[in-house]
Amino acid sequence: MTAALPDPVAPMLALPARAMGVITPSANLVVERVTAAVLKSFPDISAHYSRSPVRGSKDPFPASYNLDGMLGAARLLGDASVEAIVWNGSKGASIGFAHDRDLAAAITRETGIAATTSVLAIDADLQRRGITRVGVVTPYRRDEQERLCAVLEAEGYRVVAEAHSGVADNLAFMRVPPAEIAAMVGQVAAARPEAVLTLCTNFPAAFQVAALEAAIGLPVYDTTLAGVWAGLVAVGIDTRPGAAAWGRMFVGGRPS
């Protein structure tokens, strides 16, 4: 007797009751993949996406956000009545956290929806845990890395070690090999910071975070994972079910 095939419509009859909105850089192929993987542990919520222009190696807004583009992306998500909007991007770590605070406030004014960012989420959890000494790992060029580390220092963090891949193109960030990412994390961990930050949301570090934390004995804060975590927290979902797979950040805490 032939077994009955699964009903392809059945999964659609149990759609998640809740929804969060995510703005991601247009050249990014990592955010949606990571978010979809994480949300397998959180079946009560779905993620919905909008994009803001980020292309190549040149940024037409090097010291700020393209606010018109960002708010346009947020308005489109607002049409779907999502419960929270997250900018899952790492630019605030290179231009100053105040830009992210202003962006989140502007999105809320524009849409009436609570908003936050990956960088604000990391900053809030580091402050909650009293962590100030960090190691930094990115795919960036040296000049970009130096600017990012200077911003972190200005925000009150001491960068005790850093490693970077030297990649220039936004789309190419995702092609840094997993083994290279792990090696860079191990390199900065040798300086014994209180935490390691993997900064860049098109940098595929998220899938290794739990294993890296176990290997180095330190928390690893990945910006892409932080964006997903921040969205879950913003709508009041308990993130602890994701901790084993996605790292210590999911154990608790609340972004501002």
Backbone as numpy.savetxt, mean C-alpha at the origin, in Angstrom:
# Nx Ny Nz CAx CAy CAz Cx Cy Cz
-21.47 -42.44 -13.69 -22.32 -41.26 -13.69 -21.42 -40.00 -13.69
-21.70 -39.05 -14.55 -20.90 -37.84 -14.65 -21.26 -36.86 -13.54
-20.22 -36.35 -12.86 -20.46 -35.39 -11.78 -21.02 -34.09 -12.34
-21.90 -33.47 -11.59 -22.49 -32.21 -12.01 -21.43 -31.11 -12.00
-21.44 -30.29 -13.02 -20.52 -29.18 -13.08 -20.95 -28.07 -12.11
-20.01 -27.34 -11.56 -20.40 -26.25 -10.65 -21.22 -25.20 -11.39
-22.16 -24.63 -10.70 -23.01 -23.59 -11.26 -22.21 -22.30 -11.35
-21.93 -21.77 -12.56 -21.11 -20.56 -12.66 -21.81 -19.32 -12.09
-23.12 -19.39 -11.93 -23.86 -18.24 -11.44 -23.88 -18.20 -9.91
-23.71 -19.36 -9.27 -23.86 -19.45 -7.82 -23.00 -18.45 -7.06
-21.69 -18.27 -7.41 -20.90 -17.31 -6.64 -21.45 -15.89 -6.71
-22.13 -15.56 -7.80 -22.65 -14.21 -7.94 -23.84 -13.95 -7.03
-24.44 -15.01 -6.53 -25.61 -14.86 -5.67 -25.22 -14.48 -4.25
-23.92 -14.55 -3.96 -23.44 -14.22 -2.62 -22.37 -13.12 -2.69
-22.67 -12.06 -3.42 -21.72 -10.96 -3.53 -21.49 -10.31 -2.17
-20.26 -9.84 -1.90 -20.00 -9.16 -0.63 -20.95 -7.99 -0.42
-21.36 -7.81 0.81 -22.31 -6.74 1.12 -21.64 -5.38 1.22
-20.32 -5.35 1.39 -19.60 -4.11 1.64 -18.59 -3.85 0.53
-18.19 -2.58 0.38 -17.29 -2.23 -0.71 -16.37 -1.09 -0.29
-15.11 -1.20 -0.72 -14.17 -0.09 -0.53 -13.61 0.30 -1.89
-13.26 1.58 -2.00 -12.69 2.09 -3.24 -11.19 2.25 -3.12
-10.49 1.97 -4.23 -9.03 2.05 -4.26 -8.61 2.87 -5.46
-7.79 3.91 -5.22 -7.15 4.65 -6.30 -5.73 4.13 -6.42
-5.34 3.78 -7.64 -4.01 3.23 -7.85 -3.33 3.97 -9.00
-2.00 4.07 -9.01 -1.32 4.68 -10.16 -1.63 3.92 -11.44
-1.75 4.65 -12.55 -2.20 4.01 -13.80 -1.21 2.98 -14.32
0.07 3.11 -14.02 1.07 2.14 -14.49 1.23 0.96 -13.55
0.35 0.83 -12.58 0.51 -0.17 -11.52 -0.24 -1.46 -11.87
0.47 -2.58 -11.74 -0.13 -3.90 -11.95 -0.10 -4.75 -10.68
0.40 -4.18 -9.58 0.55 -4.95 -8.35 -0.62 -4.74 -7.38
-1.12 -3.50 -7.29 -2.13 -3.20 -6.27 -3.35 -4.10 -6.38
-3.91 -4.24 -7.56 -5.12 -5.06 -7.69 -4.84 -6.53 -7.38
-3.66 -7.01 -7.79 -3.33 -8.41 -7.53 -3.18 -8.68 -6.03
-2.49 -7.79 -5.35 -2.33 -7.96 -3.90 -3.68 -7.83 -3.20
-4.46 -6.82 -3.57 -5.75 -6.61 -2.92 -6.65 -7.82 -3.09
-6.72 -8.36 -4.30 -7.56 -9.54 -4.55 -7.09 -10.72 -3.70
-5.78 -10.89 -3.57 -5.25 -11.99 -2.76 -5.60 -11.81 -1.29
-5.43 -10.59 -0.78 -5.72 -10.34 0.64 -7.20 -10.52 0.93
-8.05 -10.05 0.04 -9.49 -10.08 0.33 -10.09 -11.48 0.28
-9.31 -12.48 -0.12 -9.78 -13.86 0.01 -10.01 -14.21 1.49
-9.29 -13.52 2.37 -9.47 -13.74 3.81 -10.61 -12.89 4.38
-11.19 -12.02 3.55 -12.23 -11.11 4.02 -13.40 -11.12 3.03
-14.18 -12.19 3.02 -15.23 -12.35 2.00 -16.39 -11.38 2.12
-16.46 -10.61 3.20 -17.59 -9.70 3.37 -17.39 -8.37 2.65
-16.23 -8.15 2.03 -15.99 -6.87 1.38 -15.33 -7.07 0.01
-15.68 -6.20 -0.93 -15.05 -6.21 -2.24 -14.33 -4.89 -2.46
-13.36 -4.89 -3.36 -12.60 -3.69 -3.69 -12.91 -3.26 -5.11
-12.97 -1.95 -5.32 -13.31 -1.38 -6.63 -12.33 -0.26 -6.92
-11.91 -0.16 -8.19 -10.70 0.58 -8.51 -10.93 1.76 -9.44
-10.10 2.78 -9.24 -10.00 3.92 -10.13 -8.51 4.22 -10.27
-8.11 4.92 -11.33 -6.69 5.11 -11.59 -6.35 6.59 -11.76
-5.12 6.93 -11.37 -4.59 8.28 -11.53 -3.34 8.19 -12.40
-3.15 9.12 -13.35 -2.07 8.98 -14.32 -0.67 8.98 -13.70
0.07 7.91 -13.95 1.49 7.80 -13.60 2.14 6.99 -14.70
3.10 7.61 -15.42 3.66 6.93 -16.59 5.17 7.12 -16.64
5.87 6.10 -17.12 7.29 6.21 -17.41 8.13 6.62 -16.22
9.17 7.39 -16.50 10.11 7.80 -15.45 10.01 9.28 -15.11
9.15 10.02 -15.79 8.99 11.45 -15.55 7.67 11.71 -14.84
7.73 12.48 -13.76 6.54 12.85 -13.01 6.24 14.33 -13.26
5.11 14.65 -13.91 4.80 16.06 -14.17 4.45 16.84 -12.90
4.23 16.14 -11.79 3.95 16.78 -10.50 4.95 16.25 -9.47
6.23 16.60 -9.59 7.25 15.96 -8.75 7.16 16.28 -7.27
6.54 17.41 -6.91 6.51 17.81 -5.51 5.09 17.92 -4.96
4.12 17.35 -5.66 2.73 17.45 -5.23 1.93 16.35 -5.91
0.62 16.36 -5.72 -0.27 15.45 -6.42 -0.97 16.17 -7.57
-1.34 15.42 -8.59 -2.25 15.90 -9.63 -3.65 15.86 -9.02
-4.00 16.93 -8.31 -5.22 16.90 -7.52 -6.46 16.73 -8.39
-6.49 17.36 -9.56 -7.64 17.19 -10.44 -7.82 15.73 -10.83
-6.70 15.08 -11.17 -6.78 13.67 -11.54 -7.20 12.79 -10.38
-6.66 13.07 -9.21 -7.00 12.30 -8.02 -8.47 12.45 -7.65
-8.96 13.69 -7.67 -10.35 13.90 -7.30 -11.30 13.36 -8.35
-10.88 13.38 -9.61 -11.70 12.75 -10.65 -11.83 11.26 -10.41
-10.71 10.62 -10.05 -10.75 9.19 -9.74 -11.63 8.92 -8.53
-11.55 9.78 -7.52 -12.35 9.61 -6.31 -13.84 9.78 -6.60
-14.18 10.75 -7.45 -15.59 10.96 -7.78 -16.19 9.73 -8.44
-15.43 9.09 -9.30 -15.93 7.88 -9.97 -16.20 6.78 -8.95
-15.33 6.64 -7.97 -15.56 5.66 -6.91 -16.76 6.06 -6.06
-16.93 7.35 -5.86 -18.09 7.82 -5.10 -19.40 7.44 -5.75
-19.41 7.34 -7.08 -20.63 6.93 -7.78 -21.08 5.54 -7.34
-20.14 4.72 -6.88 -20.45 3.35 -6.46 -20.81 3.26 -4.98
-20.83 4.41 -4.28 -21.19 4.45 -2.85 -20.32 3.51 -2.01
-19.02 3.51 -2.30 -18.10 2.71 -1.47 -18.05 3.33 -0.08
-17.64 2.54 0.91 -17.62 3.01 2.30 -16.36 3.78 2.66
-15.28 3.56 1.95 -14.03 4.26 2.19 -13.24 4.28 0.89
-12.38 5.29 0.74 -11.51 5.40 -0.43 -10.06 5.46 0.05
-9.22 4.64 -0.56 -7.80 4.57 -0.20 -6.95 4.92 -1.42
-6.01 5.83 -1.24 -4.97 6.03 -2.24 -3.88 5.02 -1.95
-3.82 3.95 -2.76 -2.81 2.91 -2.57 -1.62 3.27 -3.45
-0.91 4.27 -2.99 0.28 4.76 -3.66 1.27 5.23 -2.61
2.54 5.29 -2.97 3.59 5.58 -1.98 4.19 6.97 -2.12
3.64 7.81 -2.98 4.27 9.09 -3.29 4.44 9.98 -2.07
3.52 9.88 -1.12 3.62 10.72 0.07 4.92 10.54 0.83
5.54 9.36 0.70 6.82 9.12 1.37 7.95 9.88 0.71
7.73 10.37 -0.50 8.77 11.11 -1.23 8.53 12.61 -1.27
7.29 13.06 -0.95 6.99 14.49 -1.03 6.53 15.07 0.31
6.34 14.21 1.31 5.91 14.68 2.62 4.52 14.20 2.97
4.36 13.75 4.21 3.10 13.16 4.64 1.95 14.17 4.63
2.27 15.46 4.77 1.21 16.47 4.76 0.42 16.44 3.46
1.09 16.10 2.36 0.40 16.01 1.07 -0.66 14.90 1.11
-0.35 13.80 1.79 -1.33 12.71 1.90 -2.49 13.11 2.80
-2.17 13.81 3.90 -3.26 14.27 4.77 -4.19 15.23 4.03
-3.60 16.13 3.25 -4.41 17.07 2.48 -5.22 16.35 1.41
-4.60 15.35 0.77 -5.31 14.59 -0.26 -6.51 13.86 0.33
-6.30 13.18 1.45 -7.40 12.44 2.07 -8.54 13.39 2.45
-8.18 14.55 3.00 -9.20 15.52 3.38 -9.94 16.04 2.15
-9.24 16.27 1.05 -9.87 16.77 -0.17 -10.82 15.73 -0.76
-10.43 14.46 -0.72 -11.30 13.40 -1.23 -12.59 13.34 -0.41
-12.46 13.45 0.90 -13.65 13.40 1.76 -14.55 14.61 1.50
-13.96 15.80 1.35 -14.77 16.98 1.03 -15.50 16.80 -0.30
-14.81 16.23 -1.27 -15.37 16.08 -2.61 -16.46 15.03 -2.68
-16.30 13.94 -1.92 -17.19 12.79 -2.07 -18.06 12.51 -0.85
-17.69 13.06 0.32 -18.39 12.71 1.54 -18.03 11.35 2.08
-16.96 10.74 1.56 -16.56 9.38 1.93 -15.22 9.44 2.68
-15.10 8.67 3.75 -13.84 8.60 4.49 -12.71 8.18 3.57
-11.54 8.82 3.74 -10.41 8.53 2.86 -9.12 8.47 3.65
-8.18 7.66 3.16 -6.85 7.56 3.77 -5.88 7.12 2.68
-4.62 6.88 3.07 -3.58 6.48 2.12 -2.68 5.42 2.74
-1.94 4.76 1.90 -0.99 3.75 2.37 0.04 4.35 3.32
0.58 5.50 2.96 1.64 6.12 3.75 1.11 6.57 5.11
-0.09 7.14 5.14 -0.67 7.53 6.43 -0.91 6.32 7.31
-1.30 5.21 6.71 -1.53 3.99 7.49 -0.23 3.49 8.11
0.85 3.47 7.34 2.14 3.04 7.88 2.59 3.98 8.99
2.50 5.27 8.75 2.92 6.25 9.75 2.14 6.07 11.05
0.83 5.89 10.94 0.01 5.74 12.15 0.37 4.49 12.93
0.63 3.38 12.22 0.93 2.14 12.95 2.33 2.18 13.54
3.28 2.79 12.84 4.62 2.95 13.41 4.56 3.82 14.67
3.79 4.88 14.62 3.67 5.73 15.81 2.99 4.98 16.95
1.98 4.21 16.62 1.28 3.45 17.66 2.22 2.50 18.37
3.14 1.92 17.64 4.08 0.95 18.20 5.36 1.61 18.73
5.49 2.92 18.57 6.68 3.62 19.05 7.93 3.32 18.23
7.76 2.99 16.96 8.89 2.65 16.09 9.40 3.90 15.39
10.70 4.17 15.52 11.30 5.33 14.84 12.52 4.96 14.00
13.19 3.85 14.29 14.39 3.43 13.55 13.98 2.45 12.47
14.17 2.83 11.20 13.66 2.00 10.11 14.73 1.72 9.07
14.56 0.60 8.38 15.30 0.31 7.17 14.36 0.48 5.99
14.88 0.90 4.85 14.04 1.23 3.69 14.52 0.45 2.47
13.57 -0.22 1.81 13.85 -0.98 0.59 12.89 -0.52 -0.50
13.43 -0.18 -1.67 12.60 0.26 -2.79 13.21 -0.21 -4.11
12.47 -0.04 -5.21 13.05 -0.31 -6.53 13.67 0.93 -7.17
13.76 2.06 -6.46 14.02 3.36 -7.07 15.48 3.59 -7.44
15.68 4.68 -8.20 17.03 5.18 -8.47 17.61 5.80 -7.21
18.93 6.01 -7.21 19.59 6.56 -6.02 19.05 7.94 -5.67
18.87 8.83 -6.65 18.40 10.18 -6.33 17.01 10.15 -5.72
16.14 9.26 -6.23 14.80 9.14 -5.66 14.86 8.57 -4.25
15.75 7.61 -4.05 15.91 7.01 -2.72 16.41 8.03 -1.71
17.34 8.84 -2.13 17.87 9.87 -1.22 16.78 10.86 -0.83
15.95 11.25 -1.80 14.86 12.17 -1.49 13.86 11.54 -0.53
13.52 10.27 -0.77 12.57 9.57 0.09 13.12 9.46 1.52
14.36 9.08 1.65 14.95 8.93 3.00 15.01 10.27 3.71
15.25 11.35 2.98 15.26 12.68 3.58 13.88 13.05 4.11
12.84 12.69 3.36 11.47 12.96 3.81 11.18 12.17 5.08
11.54 10.90 5.11 11.31 10.09 6.31 12.03 10.68 7.52
13.25 11.12 7.31 14.00 11.76 8.42 13.28 13.02 8.89
12.77 13.82 7.96 12.06 15.04 8.32 10.76 14.74 9.06
10.18 13.56 8.81 8.94 13.16 9.47 9.19 12.52 10.84
10.47 12.43 11.24 10.78 11.94 12.57 11.31 10.52 12.63
11.61 9.92 11.47 12.15 8.56 11.44 13.65 8.60 11.18
14.36 7.70 11.81 15.80 7.57 11.55 16.01 6.39 10.60
16.51 6.68 9.41 16.77 5.63 8.43 18.17 5.07 8.71
18.22 3.87 9.27 19.51 3.30 9.68 20.15 2.48 8.57
19.38 2.12 7.55 19.91 1.37 6.41 18.92 1.47 5.26
19.45 1.40 4.05 18.56 1.43 2.88 19.15 0.57 1.78
18.27 0.11 0.88 18.70 -0.63 -0.31 17.70 -0.31 -1.42
18.19 -0.21 -2.64 17.31 0.12 -3.77 17.82 -0.57 -5.02
16.90 -0.80 -5.96 17.24 -1.55 -7.16 17.77 -0.70 -8.30
17.46 0.60 -8.30 17.94 1.48 -9.36 17.08 1.47 -10.61
15.82 1.08 -10.49 14.91 1.03 -11.64 14.30 2.42 -11.84
14.16 2.85 -13.12 13.67 4.19 -13.40 12.21 4.21 -13.80
11.73 3.21 -14.50 10.39 3.25 -15.08 9.34 2.67 -14.14
8.23 3.40 -13.97 7.17 2.96 -13.06 6.67 1.56 -13.37
6.45 1.26 -14.64 5.91 -0.04 -15.01 6.90 -1.16 -14.71
8.19 -0.85 -14.76 9.22 -1.86 -14.55 9.45 -2.19 -13.08
8.92 -1.38 -12.17 9.12 -1.66 -10.75 8.65 -3.06 -10.38
7.58 -3.51 -11.03 6.99 -4.80 -10.67 7.85 -5.98 -11.11
8.88 -5.72 -11.91 9.70 -6.81 -12.43 10.94 -7.07 -11.60
11.10 -6.38 -10.49 12.22 -6.69 -9.59 12.01 -8.10 -9.04
12.97 -8.99 -9.20 12.76 -10.39 -8.81 12.55 -10.57 -7.31
11.71 -11.52 -6.91 11.48 -11.78 -5.49 12.77 -12.04 -4.71
13.71 -12.75 -5.32 14.97 -13.04 -4.62 15.76 -11.76 -4.34
15.71 -10.81 -5.27 16.40 -9.53 -5.06 15.75 -8.75 -3.93
14.42 -8.76 -3.90 13.70 -8.07 -2.81 14.08 -8.67 -1.47
14.06 -10.00 -1.38 14.40 -10.67 -0.12 15.83 -10.35 0.29
16.75 -10.31 -0.67 18.15 -10.01 -0.35 18.29 -8.59 0.18
17.57 -7.63 -0.42 17.65 -6.25 0.05 17.06 -6.11 1.46
15.96 -6.80 1.71 15.38 -6.76 3.06 16.36 -7.33 4.07
16.99 -8.46 3.73 17.99 -9.04 4.62 19.16 -8.11 4.85
19.56 -7.39 3.81 20.69 -6.46 3.92 20.39 -5.34 4.91
19.21 -4.72 4.79 18.92 -3.61 5.71 18.60 -4.13 7.12
18.05 -5.34 7.20 17.74 -5.91 8.52 19.00 -6.14 9.33
20.14 -6.33 8.65 21.40 -6.56 9.36 21.80 -5.35 10.20
21.28 -4.17 9.87 21.56 -2.97 10.66 20.66 -2.88 11.89
19.77 -3.85 12.06 18.85 -3.97 13.19 17.99 -2.72 13.42
17.25 -2.31 12.38 16.22 -1.30 12.60 15.10 -1.92 13.42
14.14 -1.09 13.81 12.96 -1.62 14.52 11.93 -2.16 13.54
12.00 -1.74 12.28 11.09 -2.23 11.24 11.74 -1.97 9.89
11.32 -2.75 8.90 11.75 -2.54 7.52 10.54 -2.06 6.72
10.73 -1.01 5.91 9.68 -0.47 5.06 9.98 -0.82 3.61
9.07 -1.49 2.93 9.19 -1.70 1.49 8.23 -0.72 0.82
8.79 0.31 0.23 8.01 1.45 -0.23 7.97 1.50 -1.75
6.78 1.43 -2.29 6.44 1.50 -3.71 5.32 0.49 -3.94
4.18 0.96 -4.40 3.04 0.04 -4.52 3.03 -0.74 -5.83
4.04 -0.53 -6.69 4.18 -1.42 -7.85 5.41 -2.32 -7.69
5.83 -2.48 -6.46 7.00 -3.28 -6.07 6.44 -4.54 -5.41
6.67 -5.73 -5.98 5.95 -6.93 -5.52 6.54 -7.58 -4.27
6.65 -6.78 -3.20 7.18 -7.31 -1.94 6.10 -7.95 -1.09
4.84 -7.57 -1.30 3.76 -7.97 -0.40 3.65 -9.47 -0.20
3.86 -10.22 -1.26 3.66 -11.67 -1.19 4.71 -12.37 -0.33
5.79 -11.66 0.02 6.84 -12.25 0.85 6.84 -11.74 2.28
5.98 -10.80 2.61 6.11 -10.10 3.89 6.11 -11.05 5.09
5.14 -11.96 5.14 5.06 -12.86 6.30 6.33 -13.71 6.41
6.81 -14.22 5.29 8.02 -15.05 5.31 9.24 -14.22 5.68
9.31 -12.99 5.18 10.45 -12.12 5.51 10.45 -11.77 6.99
9.29 -11.48 7.55 9.22 -11.18 8.98 9.72 -12.36 9.80
9.34 -13.57 9.40 9.80 -14.76 10.12 11.31 -14.92 10.00
11.85 -14.58 8.83 13.28 -14.77 8.60 14.15 -13.76 9.34
13.69 -12.49 9.42 14.55 -11.45 10.00 14.15 -11.09 11.43
12.98 -11.55 11.87 12.54 -11.26 13.23 12.14 -9.82 13.47
11.73 -9.13 12.40 11.33 -7.73 12.48 10.03 -7.53 11.70
9.23 -6.54 12.06 8.05 -6.23 11.25 8.46 -5.62 9.91
7.73 -5.99 8.87 7.95 -5.44 7.53 6.68 -4.71 7.12
6.80 -3.43 6.82 5.67 -2.61 6.41 5.74 -2.39 4.90
4.83 -3.01 4.18 4.78 -2.87 2.73 3.67 -1.90 2.36
3.94 -0.93 1.48 2.94 0.09 1.19 1.69 -0.48 0.53
1.84 -1.47 -0.33 0.67 -2.03 -0.99 -0.23 -2.73 0.02
0.35 -3.54 0.88 -0.43 -4.19 1.93 -1.03 -3.16 2.88
-0.29 -2.08 3.16 -0.80 -1.05 4.06 -2.05 -0.41 3.50
-2.11 -0.24 2.18 -3.31 0.32 1.57 -4.52 -0.57 1.74
-4.34 -1.86 1.58 -5.46 -2.80 1.77 -5.88 -2.80 3.24
-4.91 -2.89 4.13 -5.18 -2.87 5.57 -5.95 -1.62 5.97
-5.50 -0.47 5.45 -6.14 0.80 5.79 -7.59 0.83 5.34
-7.86 0.28 4.15 -9.24 0.24 3.69 -10.12 -0.64 4.55
-9.60 -1.77 4.96 -10.36 -2.67 5.83 -10.65 -2.01 7.17
-9.63 -1.39 7.74 -9.81 -0.72 9.03 -10.80 0.43 8.92
-10.73 1.18 7.82 -11.59 2.34 7.64 -13.07 1.97 7.63
-13.39 0.75 7.20 -14.80 0.34 7.20 -15.13 -0.52 8.41
-14.17 -0.66 9.35 -14.46 -1.35 10.61 -14.34 -2.85 10.59
-13.54 -3.38 9.66 -13.37 -4.84 9.57 -12.16 -5.27 10.40
-12.31 -6.32 11.17 -11.23 -6.90 11.97 -10.20 -7.52 11.03
-8.98 -7.00 11.04 -7.96 -7.46 10.10 -7.17 -8.67 10.58
-7.40 -9.10 11.81 -6.58 -10.18 12.36 -6.61 -11.48 11.56
-7.71 -11.84 10.89 -7.68 -13.08 10.10 -6.64 -13.08 8.99
-6.11 -11.92 8.61 -5.10 -11.87 7.57 -3.68 -11.86 8.06
-3.47 -11.87 9.37 -2.13 -11.68 9.92 -1.17 -12.81 9.55
-1.62 -14.06 9.60 -0.72 -15.18 9.32 -0.18 -15.12 7.90
-1.02 -14.71 6.96 -0.61 -14.67 5.56 0.07 -13.38 5.16
-0.28 -12.25 5.83 0.13 -10.95 5.33 0.94 -10.12 6.33
1.24 -10.64 7.49 2.17 -9.95 8.35 1.59 -9.26 9.56
2.52 -8.74 10.38 2.17 -8.23 11.72 1.26 -7.00 11.67
1.30 -6.23 10.60 0.45 -5.06 10.53 -1.02 -5.42 10.67
-1.38 -6.61 10.22 -2.78 -7.03 10.25 -3.24 -7.45 11.63
-2.32 -7.53 12.57 -2.71 -7.94 13.94 -3.62 -6.90 14.57
-3.42 -5.63 14.26 -4.28 -4.61 14.86 -3.83 -3.22 14.53
-4.42 -2.27 15.22 -4.07 -0.88 14.99 -5.10 -0.19 14.13
-5.04 1.12 14.12 -5.98 1.94 13.35 -5.23 3.08 12.68
-5.39 3.21 11.35 -4.81 4.40 10.71 -5.58 5.63 11.10
-4.91 6.79 11.08 -5.58 8.04 11.42 -6.43 8.52 10.27
